[in-house]
Short mmCIF file of C-alpha atoms in Angstrom, two decimals:
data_model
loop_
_atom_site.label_atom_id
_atom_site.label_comp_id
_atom_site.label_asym_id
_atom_site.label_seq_id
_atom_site.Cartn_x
_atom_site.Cartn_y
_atom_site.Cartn_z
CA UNK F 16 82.62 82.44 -62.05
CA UNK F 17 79.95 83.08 -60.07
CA UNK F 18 77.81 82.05 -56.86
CA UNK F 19 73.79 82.51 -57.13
CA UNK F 20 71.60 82.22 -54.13
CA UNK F 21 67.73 82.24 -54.37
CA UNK F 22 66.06 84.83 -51.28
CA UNK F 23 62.62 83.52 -50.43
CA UNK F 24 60.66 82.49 -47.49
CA UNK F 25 59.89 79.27 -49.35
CA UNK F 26 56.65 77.84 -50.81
CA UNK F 27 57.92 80.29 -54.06
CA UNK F 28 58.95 77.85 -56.95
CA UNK F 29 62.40 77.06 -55.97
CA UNK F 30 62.16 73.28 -56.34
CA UNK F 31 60.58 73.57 -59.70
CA UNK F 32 63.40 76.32 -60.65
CA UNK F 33 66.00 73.65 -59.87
CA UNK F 34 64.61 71.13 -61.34
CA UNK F 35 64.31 73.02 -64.88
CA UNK F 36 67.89 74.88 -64.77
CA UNK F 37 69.33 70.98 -63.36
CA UNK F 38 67.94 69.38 -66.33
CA UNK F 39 70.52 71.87 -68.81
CA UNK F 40 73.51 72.40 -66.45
CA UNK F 41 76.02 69.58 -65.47
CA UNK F 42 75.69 67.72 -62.11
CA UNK F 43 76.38 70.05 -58.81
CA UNK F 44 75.76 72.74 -60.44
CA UNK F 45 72.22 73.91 -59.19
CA UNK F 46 71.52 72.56 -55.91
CA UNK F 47 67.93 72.56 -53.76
CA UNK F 48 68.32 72.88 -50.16
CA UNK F 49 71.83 71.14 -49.72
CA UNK F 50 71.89 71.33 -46.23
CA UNK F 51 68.09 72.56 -45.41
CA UNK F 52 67.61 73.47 -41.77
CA UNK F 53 71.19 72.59 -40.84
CA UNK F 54 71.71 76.35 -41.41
CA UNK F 55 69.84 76.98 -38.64
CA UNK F 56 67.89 80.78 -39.22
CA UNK F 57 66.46 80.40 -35.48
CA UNK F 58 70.29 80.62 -33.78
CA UNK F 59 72.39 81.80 -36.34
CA UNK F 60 72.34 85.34 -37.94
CA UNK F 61 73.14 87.66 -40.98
CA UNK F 62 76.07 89.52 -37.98
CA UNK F 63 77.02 85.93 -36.37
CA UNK F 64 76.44 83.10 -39.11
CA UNK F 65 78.92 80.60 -37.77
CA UNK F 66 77.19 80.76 -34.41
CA UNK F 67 75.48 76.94 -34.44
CA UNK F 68 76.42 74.14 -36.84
CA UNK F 69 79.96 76.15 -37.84
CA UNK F 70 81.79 72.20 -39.53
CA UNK F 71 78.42 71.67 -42.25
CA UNK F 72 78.63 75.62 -43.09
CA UNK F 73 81.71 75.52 -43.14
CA UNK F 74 82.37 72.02 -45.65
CA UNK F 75 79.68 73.75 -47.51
CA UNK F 76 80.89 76.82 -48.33
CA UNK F 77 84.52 74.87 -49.29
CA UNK F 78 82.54 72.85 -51.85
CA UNK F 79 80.94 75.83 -53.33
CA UNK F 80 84.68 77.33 -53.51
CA UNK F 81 85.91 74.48 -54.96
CA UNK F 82 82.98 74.29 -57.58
CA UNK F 83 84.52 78.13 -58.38
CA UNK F 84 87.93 77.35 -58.64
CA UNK F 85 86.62 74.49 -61.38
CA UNK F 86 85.68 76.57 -63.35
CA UNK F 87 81.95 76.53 -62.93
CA UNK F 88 78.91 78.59 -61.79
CA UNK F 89 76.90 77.40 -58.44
CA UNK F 90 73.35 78.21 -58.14
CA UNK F 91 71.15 76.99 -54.79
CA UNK F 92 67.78 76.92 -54.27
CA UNK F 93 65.65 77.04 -51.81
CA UNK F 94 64.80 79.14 -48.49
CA UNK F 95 67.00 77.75 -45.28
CA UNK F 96 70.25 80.09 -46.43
CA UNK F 97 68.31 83.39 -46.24
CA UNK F 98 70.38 84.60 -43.11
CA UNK F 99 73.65 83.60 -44.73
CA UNK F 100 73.95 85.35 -47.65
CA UNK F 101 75.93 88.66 -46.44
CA UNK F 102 78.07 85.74 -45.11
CA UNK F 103 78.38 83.85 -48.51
CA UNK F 104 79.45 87.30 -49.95
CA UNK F 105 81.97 87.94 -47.92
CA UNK F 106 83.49 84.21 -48.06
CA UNK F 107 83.28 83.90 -51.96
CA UNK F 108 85.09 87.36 -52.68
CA UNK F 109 81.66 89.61 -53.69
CA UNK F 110 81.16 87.50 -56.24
CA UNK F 111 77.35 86.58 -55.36
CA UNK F 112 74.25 86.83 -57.04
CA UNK F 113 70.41 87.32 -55.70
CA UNK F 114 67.76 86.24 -56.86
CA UNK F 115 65.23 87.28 -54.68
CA UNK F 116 61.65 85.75 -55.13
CA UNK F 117 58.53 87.15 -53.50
CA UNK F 118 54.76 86.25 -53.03
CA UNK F 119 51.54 87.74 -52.18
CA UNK F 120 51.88 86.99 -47.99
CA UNK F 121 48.62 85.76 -48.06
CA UNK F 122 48.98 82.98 -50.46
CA UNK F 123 52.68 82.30 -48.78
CA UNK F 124 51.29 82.07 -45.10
CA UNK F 125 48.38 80.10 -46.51
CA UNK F 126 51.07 77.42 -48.34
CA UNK F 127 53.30 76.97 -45.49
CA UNK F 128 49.90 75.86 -43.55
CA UNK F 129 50.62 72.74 -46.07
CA UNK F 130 53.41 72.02 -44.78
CA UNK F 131 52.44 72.00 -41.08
CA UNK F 132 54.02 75.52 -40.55
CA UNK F 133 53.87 76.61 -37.05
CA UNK F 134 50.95 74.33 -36.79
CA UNK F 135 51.01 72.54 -32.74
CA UNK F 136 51.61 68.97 -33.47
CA UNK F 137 48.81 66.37 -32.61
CA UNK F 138 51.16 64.30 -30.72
CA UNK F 139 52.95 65.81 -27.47
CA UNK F 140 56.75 63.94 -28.52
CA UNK F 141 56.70 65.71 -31.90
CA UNK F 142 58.50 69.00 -32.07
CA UNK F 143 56.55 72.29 -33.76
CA UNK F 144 57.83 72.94 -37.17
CA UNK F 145 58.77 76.59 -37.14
CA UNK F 146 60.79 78.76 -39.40
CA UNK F 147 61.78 81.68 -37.33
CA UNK F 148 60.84 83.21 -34.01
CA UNK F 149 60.72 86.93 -32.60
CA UNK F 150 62.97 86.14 -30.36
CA UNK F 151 66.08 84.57 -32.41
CA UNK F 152 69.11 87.18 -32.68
CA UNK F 153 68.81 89.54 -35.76
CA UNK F 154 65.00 89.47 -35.42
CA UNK F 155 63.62 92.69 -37.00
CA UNK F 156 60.17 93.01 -35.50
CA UNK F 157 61.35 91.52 -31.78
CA UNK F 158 58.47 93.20 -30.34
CA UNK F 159 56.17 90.25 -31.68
CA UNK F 160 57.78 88.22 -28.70
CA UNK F 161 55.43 89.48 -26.86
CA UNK F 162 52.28 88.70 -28.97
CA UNK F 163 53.77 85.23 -30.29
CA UNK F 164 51.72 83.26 -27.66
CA UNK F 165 48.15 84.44 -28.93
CA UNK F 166 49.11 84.40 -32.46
CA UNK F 167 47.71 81.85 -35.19
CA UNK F 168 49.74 79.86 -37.35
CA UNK F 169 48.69 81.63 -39.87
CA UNK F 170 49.61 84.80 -38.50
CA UNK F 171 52.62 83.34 -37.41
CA UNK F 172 53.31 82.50 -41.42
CA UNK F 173 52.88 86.13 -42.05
CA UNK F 174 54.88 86.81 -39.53
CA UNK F 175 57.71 84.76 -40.94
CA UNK F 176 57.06 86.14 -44.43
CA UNK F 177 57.70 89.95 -43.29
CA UNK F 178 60.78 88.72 -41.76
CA UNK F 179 62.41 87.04 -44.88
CA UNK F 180 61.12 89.88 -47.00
CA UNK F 181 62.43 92.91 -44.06
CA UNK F 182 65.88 91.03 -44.59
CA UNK F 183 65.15 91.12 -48.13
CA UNK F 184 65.13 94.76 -47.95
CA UNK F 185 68.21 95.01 -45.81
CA UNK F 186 70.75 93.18 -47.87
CA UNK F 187 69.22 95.18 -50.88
CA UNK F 188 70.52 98.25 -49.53
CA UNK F 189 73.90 96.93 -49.83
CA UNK F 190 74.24 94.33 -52.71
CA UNK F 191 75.43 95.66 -55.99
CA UNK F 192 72.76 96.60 -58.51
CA UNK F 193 73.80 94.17 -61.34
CA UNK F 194 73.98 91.19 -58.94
CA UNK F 195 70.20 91.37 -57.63
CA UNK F 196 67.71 90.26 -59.80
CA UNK F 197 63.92 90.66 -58.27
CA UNK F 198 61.48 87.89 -59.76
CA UNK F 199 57.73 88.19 -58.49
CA UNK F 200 56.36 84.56 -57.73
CA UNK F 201 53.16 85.26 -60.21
CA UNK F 202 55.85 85.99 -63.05
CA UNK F 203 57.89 82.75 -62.22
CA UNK F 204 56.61 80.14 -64.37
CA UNK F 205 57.27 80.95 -67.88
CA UNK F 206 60.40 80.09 -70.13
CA UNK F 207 61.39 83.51 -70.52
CA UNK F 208 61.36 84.35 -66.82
CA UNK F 209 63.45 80.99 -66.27
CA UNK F 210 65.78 81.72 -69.53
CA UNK F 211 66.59 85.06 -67.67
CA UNK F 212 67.05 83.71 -64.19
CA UNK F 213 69.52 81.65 -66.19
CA UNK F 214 71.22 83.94 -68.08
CA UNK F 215 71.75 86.15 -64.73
CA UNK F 216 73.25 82.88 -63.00
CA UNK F 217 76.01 82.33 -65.94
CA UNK F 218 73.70 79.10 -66.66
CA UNK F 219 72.32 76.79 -69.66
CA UNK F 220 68.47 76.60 -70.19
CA UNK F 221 66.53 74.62 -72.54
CA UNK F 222 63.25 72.94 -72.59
CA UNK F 223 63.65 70.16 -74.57
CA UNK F 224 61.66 67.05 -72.98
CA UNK F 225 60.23 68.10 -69.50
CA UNK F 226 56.98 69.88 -69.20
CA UNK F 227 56.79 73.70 -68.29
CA UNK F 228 53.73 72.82 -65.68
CA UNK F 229 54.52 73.57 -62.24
CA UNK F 230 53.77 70.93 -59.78
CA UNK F 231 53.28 71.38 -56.08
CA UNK F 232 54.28 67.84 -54.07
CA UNK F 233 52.37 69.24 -51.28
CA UNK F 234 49.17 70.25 -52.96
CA UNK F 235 46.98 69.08 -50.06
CA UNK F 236 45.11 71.50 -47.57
CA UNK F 237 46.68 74.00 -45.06
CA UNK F 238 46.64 72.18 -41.77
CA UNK F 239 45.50 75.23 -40.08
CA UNK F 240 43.08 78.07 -40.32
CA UNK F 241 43.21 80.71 -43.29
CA UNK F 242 42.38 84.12 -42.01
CA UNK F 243 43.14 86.72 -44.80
CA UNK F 244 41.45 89.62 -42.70
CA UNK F 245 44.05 88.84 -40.22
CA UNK F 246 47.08 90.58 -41.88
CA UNK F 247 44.95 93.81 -40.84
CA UNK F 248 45.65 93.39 -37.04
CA UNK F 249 49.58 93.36 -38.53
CA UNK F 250 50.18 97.15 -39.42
CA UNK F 251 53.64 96.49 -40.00
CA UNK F 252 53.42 93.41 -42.27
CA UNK F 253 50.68 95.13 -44.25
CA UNK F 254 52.75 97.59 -45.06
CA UNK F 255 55.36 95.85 -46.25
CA UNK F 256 52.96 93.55 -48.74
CA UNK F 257 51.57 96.71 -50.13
CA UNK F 258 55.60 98.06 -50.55
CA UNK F 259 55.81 94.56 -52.41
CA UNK F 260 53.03 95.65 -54.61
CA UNK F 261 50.36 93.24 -52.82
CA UNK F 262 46.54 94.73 -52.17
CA UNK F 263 46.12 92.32 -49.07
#
């Protein structure tokens, strides 16, 4: 039995994923976001994982093992466990998938805008939503501590996307060859991309009633500026989009 984690910065299909493998595979089997920012990227890290909120990671990860020892396969969705998943390894015996999910940064930075990304909040009691920050421990481009003051949310997003996809690159250094499975977002959406995200997860597909559309619950605009020229002034996280396979 097997564990399956999705690796994405978010905004990349993983609700709709769930929502199509949930629909063929009993109840707590495929989760989305279980315990969403409680994993806290900003303070804990891929080296110390247990650093902030150690009881919820911890009552998680024993009903993940206990959803093992039934018998069964676990799959989660979603992007807040993207700094836990060496962790998850270790804990569940090697026995953990990736599926790691990546987008054009452009398009990503642009769709966290939706959700209010890094965007400064119109009233002065609510906090900033952010993702990550150059200066939580583990960073890999620290050195944008220095910039973060003058950046854009938009840049910010990119900035946030290279990190998730850097880490990306990291644990793929590492992770066994036949328990990785790389799915572009543009390649997402079909049956037979879903049928063999299944099949690598130990899990049931099957279209029957639901549509095959995907549907975006936050389909509004970004709630800041888009700036594609500005990935240019980002050497570093141009780079790594055109690594990706993305002409930004």
């Amino acid at each position: 039995m097997t564990a399956t984690f999705v690796l994405s910065p978010g905004r990349c299909g993983t609700q709709w994923l769930a929502r199509h493998l949930q629909a063929s595979n009993p109840e707590g089997t495929v989760t989305h976001e279980p315990l969403h920012l409680a994993y806290a990227p900003m303070t804990n890290s891929p080296s110390m994982p247990l650093a902030h909120n150690r009881e919820p990671l911890l009552a998680h990860l024993a009903q993940i093992e206990g959803q093992l020892q039934k018998g069964g396969h676990y799959m989660e969705c979603g992007f807040p466990c993207w700094r836990h998943l060496d962790w998850f390894r270790q804990e569940l015996g090697g026995a953990v998938k990736l599926i790691y999910i990546h987008r054009n940064p452009i398009d990503n930075a642009s769709s966290l805008l939706k959700l209010n990304v890094f965007v400064p909040p119109i009233l002065p009691h609510i906090q900033e939503k952010q993702f990550f920050h150059p200066e939580a421990p583990g960073a890999q481009l620290p050195h944008y501590a220095e910039r973060w003051p003058g950046l854009t949310p938009f840049e910010k997003c990119l900035y946030y996307w290279a990190e998730v996809n850097l880490q990306a690159a990291r644990y793929r250094q590492d992770w066994p060859e036949q328990h990785w499975l790389t799915v572009p977002y543009d390649s997402l959406f079909t049956p037979a991309t879903v049928a063999r995200i299944a099949d690598f997860s130990g899990l049931a597909f099957g279209l029957e009633r639901d549509t095959f559309q995907p549907v975006d619950r936050f389909n509004g605009e970004p709630q800041g500026q888009v700036a594609p020229h500005a990935i240019g002034q980002h050497p570093e996280i141009l780079a790594l989009a055109r690594q990706l396979g993305y002409a930004c």
